[in-house]
Short mmCIF file of N, CA and C and ligand atoms in Angstrom, two decimals:
data_model
loop_
_atom_site.label_atom_id
_atom_site.label_comp_id
_atom_site.label_asym_id
_atom_site.label_seq_id
_atom_site.Cartn_x
_atom_site.Cartn_y
_atom_site.Cartn_z
N MET A 153 59.81 -8.55 -7.77
CA MET A 153 59.03 -8.87 -6.56
C MET A 153 58.43 -7.67 -5.95
N ARG A 154 59.37 -6.63 -5.71
CA ARG A 154 58.92 -5.36 -5.12
C ARG A 154 57.80 -4.68 -5.95
N GLY A 155 58.07 -4.74 -7.21
CA GLY A 155 57.05 -4.05 -8.10
C GLY A 155 55.71 -4.67 -7.95
N ARG A 156 55.74 -6.05 -7.89
CA ARG A 156 54.48 -6.73 -7.79
C ARG A 156 53.76 -6.46 -6.44
N PHE A 157 54.62 -6.33 -5.38
CA PHE A 157 54.08 -5.98 -4.05
C PHE A 157 53.34 -4.64 -4.06
N TRP A 158 54.01 -3.68 -4.71
CA TRP A 158 53.29 -2.35 -4.74
C TRP A 158 52.11 -2.37 -5.65
N LEU A 159 52.17 -3.10 -6.70
CA LEU A 159 50.99 -3.22 -7.59
C LEU A 159 49.80 -3.78 -6.83
N THR A 160 50.09 -4.88 -6.06
CA THR A 160 49.06 -5.60 -5.29
C THR A 160 48.53 -4.59 -4.23
N THR A 161 49.43 -3.90 -3.58
CA THR A 161 48.99 -2.96 -2.59
C THR A 161 48.08 -1.85 -3.12
N ALA A 162 48.56 -1.37 -4.31
CA ALA A 162 47.78 -0.27 -4.87
C ALA A 162 46.41 -0.83 -5.31
N LEU A 163 46.35 -2.00 -5.78
CA LEU A 163 45.06 -2.56 -6.12
C LEU A 163 44.12 -2.77 -4.97
N LEU A 164 44.75 -3.26 -3.91
CA LEU A 164 43.92 -3.43 -2.65
C LEU A 164 43.34 -2.08 -2.17
N VAL A 165 44.18 -1.06 -2.19
CA VAL A 165 43.76 0.25 -1.72
C VAL A 165 42.59 0.77 -2.62
N LEU A 166 42.83 0.54 -3.93
CA LEU A 166 41.82 0.96 -4.89
C LEU A 166 40.53 0.21 -4.68
N VAL A 167 40.57 -1.03 -4.44
CA VAL A 167 39.43 -1.79 -4.18
C VAL A 167 38.71 -1.32 -2.89
N ALA A 168 39.52 -1.09 -1.89
CA ALA A 168 39.00 -0.58 -0.63
C ALA A 168 38.32 0.74 -0.74
N MET A 169 38.85 1.61 -1.62
CA MET A 169 38.22 2.95 -1.80
C MET A 169 36.98 2.86 -2.68
N VAL A 170 37.03 2.10 -3.74
CA VAL A 170 35.94 2.14 -4.72
C VAL A 170 34.88 1.16 -4.29
N GLY A 171 35.31 0.05 -3.68
CA GLY A 171 34.35 -1.09 -3.32
C GLY A 171 33.06 -0.61 -2.68
N PRO A 172 33.20 0.11 -1.51
CA PRO A 172 31.95 0.41 -0.83
C PRO A 172 30.90 1.31 -1.54
N ALA A 173 31.47 2.17 -2.49
CA ALA A 173 30.69 3.08 -3.23
C ALA A 173 29.89 2.43 -4.35
N LEU A 174 30.30 1.23 -4.81
CA LEU A 174 29.70 0.58 -5.86
C LEU A 174 28.37 -0.09 -5.42
N PRO A 175 27.29 -0.04 -6.20
CA PRO A 175 26.13 -0.76 -5.79
C PRO A 175 26.39 -2.31 -5.81
N ALA A 176 25.88 -2.97 -4.80
CA ALA A 176 26.14 -4.41 -4.73
C ALA A 176 25.61 -5.11 -5.94
N ALA A 177 26.45 -5.84 -6.64
CA ALA A 177 25.99 -6.56 -7.81
C ALA A 177 25.27 -7.80 -7.37
N ASN A 178 25.68 -8.39 -6.20
CA ASN A 178 24.92 -9.49 -5.65
C ASN A 178 25.26 -9.42 -4.15
N GLN A 179 24.55 -10.35 -3.43
CA GLN A 179 24.73 -10.36 -1.98
C GLN A 179 25.17 -11.72 -1.61
N LYS A 180 26.03 -11.78 -0.52
CA LYS A 180 26.57 -12.99 -0.09
C LYS A 180 26.48 -12.97 1.49
N VAL A 181 25.93 -13.93 2.07
CA VAL A 181 25.72 -14.01 3.50
C VAL A 181 26.14 -15.41 3.97
N THR A 182 26.84 -15.50 5.07
CA THR A 182 27.16 -16.79 5.70
C THR A 182 26.33 -17.01 6.91
N VAL A 183 25.63 -18.08 6.98
CA VAL A 183 24.87 -18.45 8.21
C VAL A 183 25.44 -19.79 8.74
N THR A 184 25.88 -19.74 9.99
CA THR A 184 26.46 -20.84 10.66
C THR A 184 25.37 -21.56 11.54
N MET A 185 25.35 -22.84 11.50
CA MET A 185 24.40 -23.56 12.38
C MET A 185 25.18 -24.47 13.32
N GLY A 186 24.63 -24.68 14.53
CA GLY A 186 25.36 -25.60 15.43
C GLY A 186 24.70 -25.62 16.75
N GLU A 187 25.43 -26.31 17.70
CA GLU A 187 24.95 -26.43 19.06
C GLU A 187 25.98 -25.72 19.98
N ASP A 188 25.43 -25.25 21.08
CA ASP A 188 26.29 -24.54 22.05
C ASP A 188 25.72 -25.01 23.39
N GLY A 189 26.27 -26.06 23.94
CA GLY A 189 25.68 -26.66 25.17
C GLY A 189 24.34 -27.24 24.79
N SER A 190 23.30 -26.88 25.51
CA SER A 190 21.98 -27.41 25.24
C SER A 190 21.26 -26.50 24.31
N ARG A 191 21.87 -25.35 23.86
CA ARG A 191 21.21 -24.47 22.93
C ARG A 191 21.66 -24.78 21.52
N MET A 192 20.79 -24.39 20.54
CA MET A 192 21.23 -24.55 19.14
C MET A 192 20.96 -23.27 18.47
N PHE A 193 21.65 -22.97 17.37
CA PHE A 193 21.67 -21.65 16.82
C PHE A 193 21.87 -21.50 15.34
N PHE A 194 21.36 -20.40 14.84
CA PHE A 194 21.78 -19.87 13.56
C PHE A 194 22.55 -18.57 13.82
N ARG A 195 23.71 -18.42 13.26
CA ARG A 195 24.48 -17.14 13.46
C ARG A 195 24.84 -16.57 12.12
N PRO A 196 24.37 -15.34 11.77
CA PRO A 196 23.59 -14.47 12.64
C PRO A 196 22.10 -15.00 12.69
N ALA A 197 21.41 -14.58 13.68
CA ALA A 197 19.96 -14.92 13.78
C ALA A 197 19.07 -14.08 13.01
N GLN A 198 19.62 -12.94 12.45
CA GLN A 198 18.85 -12.10 11.56
C GLN A 198 19.64 -11.84 10.29
N VAL A 199 19.00 -12.05 9.12
CA VAL A 199 19.59 -11.84 7.93
C VAL A 199 18.71 -10.90 7.09
N THR A 200 19.31 -9.84 6.46
CA THR A 200 18.58 -8.87 5.75
C THR A 200 19.02 -9.01 4.28
N LEU A 201 18.07 -9.10 3.35
CA LEU A 201 18.41 -9.20 1.90
C LEU A 201 17.63 -8.17 1.18
N GLN A 202 18.17 -7.95 -0.07
CA GLN A 202 17.53 -6.92 -0.93
C GLN A 202 16.70 -7.72 -1.96
N ALA A 203 15.50 -7.31 -2.11
CA ALA A 203 14.62 -7.99 -3.20
C ALA A 203 15.24 -7.69 -4.58
N GLY A 204 15.08 -8.66 -5.42
CA GLY A 204 15.50 -8.46 -6.80
C GLY A 204 16.94 -8.65 -7.09
N VAL A 205 17.74 -8.81 -6.09
CA VAL A 205 19.23 -8.90 -6.23
C VAL A 205 19.59 -10.42 -5.91
N PRO A 206 20.29 -11.05 -6.85
CA PRO A 206 20.67 -12.41 -6.57
C PRO A 206 21.49 -12.57 -5.28
N VAL A 207 21.19 -13.63 -4.52
CA VAL A 207 21.88 -13.79 -3.25
C VAL A 207 22.51 -15.22 -3.27
N GLU A 208 23.57 -15.24 -2.50
CA GLU A 208 24.17 -16.56 -2.24
C GLU A 208 24.29 -16.65 -0.73
N ILE A 209 23.58 -17.59 -0.12
CA ILE A 209 23.65 -17.81 1.29
C ILE A 209 24.54 -19.06 1.51
N VAL A 210 25.63 -18.89 2.24
CA VAL A 210 26.54 -20.02 2.53
C VAL A 210 26.10 -20.60 3.94
N LEU A 211 25.65 -21.81 3.93
CA LEU A 211 25.19 -22.43 5.11
C LEU A 211 26.34 -23.30 5.62
N VAL A 212 26.73 -23.15 6.84
CA VAL A 212 27.80 -23.93 7.42
C VAL A 212 27.30 -24.68 8.69
N ASN A 213 27.34 -26.00 8.65
CA ASN A 213 26.93 -26.73 9.80
C ASN A 213 28.23 -27.10 10.67
N ARG A 214 28.44 -26.27 11.74
CA ARG A 214 29.62 -26.56 12.65
C ARG A 214 29.29 -27.52 13.73
N GLY A 215 28.05 -27.96 13.79
CA GLY A 215 27.62 -28.81 14.84
C GLY A 215 27.99 -30.29 14.70
N LYS A 216 27.46 -31.04 15.69
CA LYS A 216 27.70 -32.55 15.68
C LYS A 216 26.37 -33.22 15.26
N LEU A 217 25.34 -32.44 14.94
CA LEU A 217 24.16 -32.93 14.58
C LEU A 217 23.73 -32.49 13.21
N LYS A 218 22.84 -33.21 12.53
CA LYS A 218 22.23 -32.75 11.28
C LYS A 218 21.36 -31.50 11.54
N HIS A 219 21.40 -30.52 10.66
CA HIS A 219 20.50 -29.35 10.77
C HIS A 219 19.90 -29.06 9.47
N GLU A 220 18.91 -28.25 9.52
CA GLU A 220 18.18 -27.92 8.20
C GLU A 220 17.93 -26.37 8.26
N PHE A 221 17.68 -25.86 7.04
CA PHE A 221 17.43 -24.47 6.87
C PHE A 221 16.13 -24.26 6.13
N MET A 222 15.11 -23.68 6.81
CA MET A 222 13.85 -23.48 6.21
C MET A 222 13.55 -21.99 6.43
N VAL A 223 12.86 -21.42 5.45
CA VAL A 223 12.38 -20.01 5.55
C VAL A 223 10.94 -19.95 5.10
N TYR A 224 10.13 -19.31 5.90
CA TYR A 224 8.69 -19.31 5.61
C TYR A 224 8.09 -18.11 6.31
N ALA A 225 6.78 -17.78 5.91
CA ALA A 225 6.03 -16.72 6.47
C ALA A 225 5.96 -16.85 8.00
N ARG A 226 5.99 -15.79 8.70
CA ARG A 226 5.87 -15.96 10.19
C ARG A 226 4.51 -16.68 10.57
N PRO A 227 4.58 -17.61 11.42
CA PRO A 227 3.37 -18.37 11.75
C PRO A 227 2.32 -17.47 12.38
N LYS A 228 1.10 -17.79 12.07
CA LYS A 228 -0.01 -16.99 12.73
C LYS A 228 0.03 -17.33 14.16
N PRO A 229 -0.30 -16.27 15.03
CA PRO A 229 -0.38 -16.56 16.45
C PRO A 229 -1.24 -17.82 16.77
N GLY A 230 -0.79 -18.57 17.65
CA GLY A 230 -1.56 -19.81 17.97
C GLY A 230 -1.17 -21.04 17.22
N THR A 231 -0.32 -20.87 16.21
CA THR A 231 0.20 -22.02 15.47
C THR A 231 0.99 -22.88 16.43
N SER A 232 0.52 -24.16 16.63
CA SER A 232 1.18 -25.05 17.63
C SER A 232 2.49 -25.54 16.99
N ARG A 233 3.37 -26.03 17.78
CA ARG A 233 4.64 -26.52 17.37
C ARG A 233 4.39 -27.73 16.46
N GLU A 234 3.31 -28.49 16.78
CA GLU A 234 2.94 -29.71 15.99
C GLU A 234 2.59 -29.30 14.57
N ALA A 235 1.89 -28.14 14.48
CA ALA A 235 1.47 -27.72 13.17
C ALA A 235 2.52 -26.88 12.35
N LEU A 236 3.63 -26.57 13.03
CA LEU A 236 4.57 -25.70 12.47
C LEU A 236 5.24 -26.24 11.20
N HIS A 237 5.51 -27.51 11.16
CA HIS A 237 6.17 -28.05 9.99
C HIS A 237 5.32 -27.94 8.71
N GLU A 238 4.04 -28.25 8.87
CA GLU A 238 3.14 -28.12 7.80
C GLU A 238 3.01 -26.68 7.31
N TRP A 239 2.89 -25.80 8.32
CA TRP A 239 2.86 -24.36 8.04
C TRP A 239 4.07 -23.89 7.27
N ALA A 240 5.25 -24.35 7.72
CA ALA A 240 6.50 -23.99 7.07
C ALA A 240 6.59 -24.48 5.63
N GLU A 241 6.04 -25.66 5.38
CA GLU A 241 6.03 -26.16 4.00
C GLU A 241 5.06 -25.36 3.09
N ASP A 242 3.87 -25.21 3.66
CA ASP A 242 2.82 -24.46 2.94
C ASP A 242 3.16 -23.00 2.65
N ASN A 243 4.02 -22.42 3.51
CA ASN A 243 4.29 -20.95 3.43
C ASN A 243 5.76 -20.70 3.17
N SER A 244 6.44 -21.76 2.50
CA SER A 244 7.89 -21.60 2.27
C SER A 244 8.17 -20.38 1.43
N TYR A 245 9.20 -19.65 1.83
CA TYR A 245 9.63 -18.55 1.00
C TYR A 245 10.18 -18.89 -0.42
N PHE A 246 10.60 -20.16 -0.48
CA PHE A 246 11.16 -20.70 -1.73
C PHE A 246 10.14 -21.19 -2.73
N LYS A 247 8.92 -21.14 -2.29
CA LYS A 247 7.76 -21.53 -3.26
C LYS A 247 7.83 -20.67 -4.48
N ASP A 248 7.72 -21.21 -5.66
CA ASP A 248 7.73 -20.50 -6.91
C ASP A 248 9.01 -19.69 -7.15
N LEU A 249 10.05 -20.07 -6.52
CA LEU A 249 11.36 -19.47 -6.72
C LEU A 249 12.31 -20.57 -7.29
N GLU A 250 13.22 -20.12 -8.12
CA GLU A 250 14.20 -21.08 -8.60
C GLU A 250 15.37 -21.00 -7.57
N VAL A 251 15.62 -22.17 -6.95
CA VAL A 251 16.67 -22.16 -5.95
C VAL A 251 17.73 -23.15 -6.36
N LYS A 252 18.99 -22.82 -6.27
CA LYS A 252 20.01 -23.73 -6.61
C LYS A 252 20.90 -24.00 -5.38
N VAL A 253 21.19 -25.28 -5.08
CA VAL A 253 22.01 -25.60 -3.92
C VAL A 253 23.20 -26.34 -4.36
N GLU A 254 24.35 -25.90 -3.92
CA GLU A 254 25.63 -26.56 -4.21
C GLU A 254 26.32 -26.85 -2.97
N GLY A 255 26.95 -27.95 -2.90
CA GLY A 255 27.86 -28.23 -1.74
C GLY A 255 27.62 -29.62 -1.19
N GLY A 256 28.59 -30.03 -0.37
CA GLY A 256 28.51 -31.37 0.25
C GLY A 256 28.40 -32.44 -0.77
N GLY A 257 28.93 -32.24 -2.00
CA GLY A 257 28.91 -33.21 -3.05
C GLY A 257 27.62 -33.23 -3.77
N LEU A 258 26.64 -32.34 -3.42
CA LEU A 258 25.40 -32.41 -4.08
C LEU A 258 25.12 -31.04 -4.79
N GLU A 259 24.43 -31.16 -5.94
CA GLU A 259 24.00 -29.94 -6.67
C GLU A 259 22.59 -30.14 -7.05
N VAL A 260 21.72 -29.37 -6.59
CA VAL A 260 20.32 -29.39 -6.85
C VAL A 260 19.81 -28.04 -7.36
N GLY A 261 19.16 -28.03 -8.42
CA GLY A 261 18.43 -26.86 -8.89
C GLY A 261 16.94 -27.22 -8.79
N ALA A 262 16.14 -26.46 -8.11
CA ALA A 262 14.80 -26.83 -7.92
C ALA A 262 13.86 -25.68 -7.72
N ARG A 263 12.66 -25.79 -8.24
CA ARG A 263 11.53 -24.87 -7.84
C ARG A 263 10.97 -25.52 -6.62
N GLU A 264 10.47 -24.68 -5.74
CA GLU A 264 9.81 -25.14 -4.50
C GLU A 264 10.71 -26.06 -3.70
N LEU A 265 11.95 -25.75 -3.60
CA LEU A 265 12.80 -26.43 -2.70
C LEU A 265 12.51 -25.86 -1.29
N ILE A 266 12.11 -26.72 -0.38
CA ILE A 266 11.52 -26.21 0.86
C ILE A 266 12.52 -26.32 1.99
N GLU A 267 13.32 -27.34 2.10
CA GLU A 267 14.26 -27.41 3.20
C GLU A 267 15.57 -27.88 2.75
N ILE A 268 16.61 -27.36 3.25
CA ILE A 268 17.97 -27.73 2.90
C ILE A 268 18.65 -28.39 4.14
N GLU A 269 18.90 -29.68 4.04
CA GLU A 269 19.48 -30.35 5.15
C GLU A 269 21.09 -30.38 5.04
N LEU A 270 21.68 -30.32 6.20
CA LEU A 270 23.21 -30.38 6.16
C LEU A 270 23.66 -31.35 7.20
N ALA A 271 24.49 -32.29 6.78
CA ALA A 271 25.11 -33.23 7.71
C ALA A 271 26.13 -32.45 8.52
N PRO A 272 26.54 -32.95 9.68
CA PRO A 272 27.53 -32.33 10.55
C PRO A 272 28.84 -32.01 9.72
N GLY A 273 29.34 -30.76 9.91
CA GLY A 273 30.65 -30.49 9.21
C GLY A 273 30.50 -29.99 7.77
N LYS A 274 29.25 -30.16 7.21
CA LYS A 274 29.09 -29.84 5.78
C LYS A 274 28.68 -28.36 5.57
N SER A 275 28.94 -27.89 4.36
CA SER A 275 28.43 -26.53 4.06
C SER A 275 27.79 -26.62 2.67
N ALA A 276 27.00 -25.66 2.34
CA ALA A 276 26.30 -25.58 1.05
C ALA A 276 26.09 -24.17 0.72
N GLU A 277 25.98 -23.91 -0.61
CA GLU A 277 25.64 -22.62 -1.06
C GLU A 277 24.27 -22.65 -1.68
N VAL A 278 23.47 -21.69 -1.25
CA VAL A 278 22.01 -21.58 -1.70
C VAL A 278 21.90 -20.39 -2.41
N LYS A 279 21.54 -20.47 -3.75
CA LYS A 279 21.41 -19.35 -4.57
C LYS A 279 20.06 -19.06 -5.15
N PHE A 280 19.62 -17.88 -4.91
CA PHE A 280 18.23 -17.50 -5.40
C PHE A 280 18.16 -15.97 -5.53
N THR A 281 17.04 -15.51 -6.11
CA THR A 281 16.82 -14.04 -6.18
C THR A 281 15.60 -13.81 -5.37
N PRO A 282 15.70 -13.13 -4.22
CA PRO A 282 14.52 -12.86 -3.39
C PRO A 282 13.46 -12.01 -4.16
N LYS A 283 12.21 -12.43 -4.01
CA LYS A 283 11.17 -11.70 -4.69
C LYS A 283 10.28 -10.95 -3.77
N LYS A 284 9.63 -11.76 -2.83
CA LYS A 284 8.66 -11.17 -1.90
C LYS A 284 9.40 -10.34 -0.79
N ASN A 285 8.88 -9.16 -0.49
CA ASN A 285 9.35 -8.38 0.65
C ASN A 285 8.64 -8.84 1.89
N GLY A 286 9.32 -8.52 3.02
CA GLY A 286 8.65 -8.77 4.33
C GLY A 286 9.58 -9.36 5.26
N THR A 287 9.02 -9.86 6.43
CA THR A 287 9.78 -10.48 7.45
C THR A 287 9.36 -11.85 7.61
N PHE A 288 10.33 -12.81 7.47
CA PHE A 288 10.06 -14.22 7.41
C PHE A 288 10.81 -14.89 8.60
N GLU A 289 10.42 -16.11 8.86
CA GLU A 289 11.11 -16.89 9.88
C GLU A 289 11.99 -17.89 9.30
N MET A 290 13.24 -18.08 9.80
CA MET A 290 14.04 -19.11 9.34
C MET A 290 14.20 -20.11 10.55
N ALA A 291 14.28 -21.34 10.24
CA ALA A 291 14.23 -22.23 11.41
C ALA A 291 14.80 -23.63 10.93
N CYS A 292 15.14 -24.41 11.98
CA CYS A 292 15.45 -25.86 11.83
C CYS A 292 14.37 -26.56 12.65
N LEU A 293 13.63 -27.38 11.98
CA LEU A 293 12.46 -28.03 12.69
C LEU A 293 12.80 -29.46 12.98
N ILE A 294 14.06 -29.91 12.94
CA ILE A 294 14.40 -31.29 13.20
C ILE A 294 14.16 -31.49 14.78
N LYS A 295 13.70 -32.68 15.04
CA LYS A 295 13.42 -33.01 16.47
C LYS A 295 14.24 -34.08 17.10
N ASP A 296 15.37 -34.32 16.42
CA ASP A 296 16.28 -35.42 16.88
C ASP A 296 17.59 -34.81 17.37
N PRO A 297 17.99 -35.09 18.57
CA PRO A 297 17.41 -35.87 19.60
C PRO A 297 16.42 -35.06 20.44
N VAL A 298 16.49 -33.74 20.31
CA VAL A 298 15.55 -32.86 20.93
C VAL A 298 15.04 -31.85 19.84
N ASP A 299 14.01 -31.06 20.31
CA ASP A 299 13.49 -30.15 19.34
C ASP A 299 14.42 -28.94 19.09
N HIS A 300 14.99 -28.90 17.89
CA HIS A 300 16.00 -27.84 17.59
C HIS A 300 15.41 -26.45 17.66
N TYR A 301 14.17 -26.36 17.20
CA TYR A 301 13.39 -25.05 17.20
C TYR A 301 13.33 -24.59 18.61
N GLN A 302 12.87 -25.41 19.53
CA GLN A 302 12.73 -25.09 20.89
C GLN A 302 14.10 -24.76 21.59
N ALA A 303 15.16 -25.38 21.09
CA ALA A 303 16.49 -25.17 21.62
C ALA A 303 17.10 -23.87 21.05
N GLY A 304 16.37 -23.14 20.26
CA GLY A 304 16.86 -21.84 19.74
C GLY A 304 17.18 -21.70 18.30
N MET A 305 16.92 -22.76 17.48
CA MET A 305 17.25 -22.66 16.12
C MET A 305 16.17 -22.00 15.34
N LYS A 306 16.05 -20.73 15.48
CA LYS A 306 15.09 -19.86 14.71
C LYS A 306 15.66 -18.58 14.55
N GLY A 307 15.31 -17.87 13.54
CA GLY A 307 15.84 -16.56 13.30
C GLY A 307 14.88 -15.78 12.40
N THR A 308 15.34 -14.65 11.93
CA THR A 308 14.48 -13.79 11.09
C THR A 308 15.23 -13.49 9.75
N LEU A 309 14.48 -13.59 8.70
CA LEU A 309 14.97 -13.20 7.41
C LEU A 309 14.17 -12.03 6.88
N VAL A 310 14.75 -10.92 6.68
CA VAL A 310 14.04 -9.69 6.23
C VAL A 310 14.38 -9.40 4.79
N VAL A 311 13.40 -9.20 3.94
CA VAL A 311 13.62 -8.94 2.53
C VAL A 311 13.09 -7.47 2.35
N LYS A 312 14.01 -6.59 1.89
CA LYS A 312 13.57 -5.17 1.73
C LYS A 312 13.42 -4.78 0.25
CU1 LIG B 593 18.88 -28.09 13.79
#
């Protein structure tokens, strides 16, 4: 028992020492969605990814409402809220990308997957390799029972 304890400890120390120095083989980010009083959120509201490196985004819906995850080019100034959903679909970051979604009992692999919806309490893993660099908007554009976007469900996704 004692030997195993020390072996485990030694391994953990080794991983702690070597880990940060190694180049990231892939990226993993958790984004939580939910409501906080009358506000709704993505946490964190800013996510930074490295282009060309496979990423796994774990989406967790901690709320009592259904939420969705969309990523798209920042809307042109003057884009109305009414026009935003169409803008988001037309300018989706996932266009021409192979995106795989696992979780909540569903597994989908799709090109041009535009929105990922999550029922309350569910989580999903979204896997893709970012290609385009830049600053993008992430949002939930659901309007039931109020406008989630206006309640604060928007954030920034940066690809470097
Ligand atoms: Cu939402």
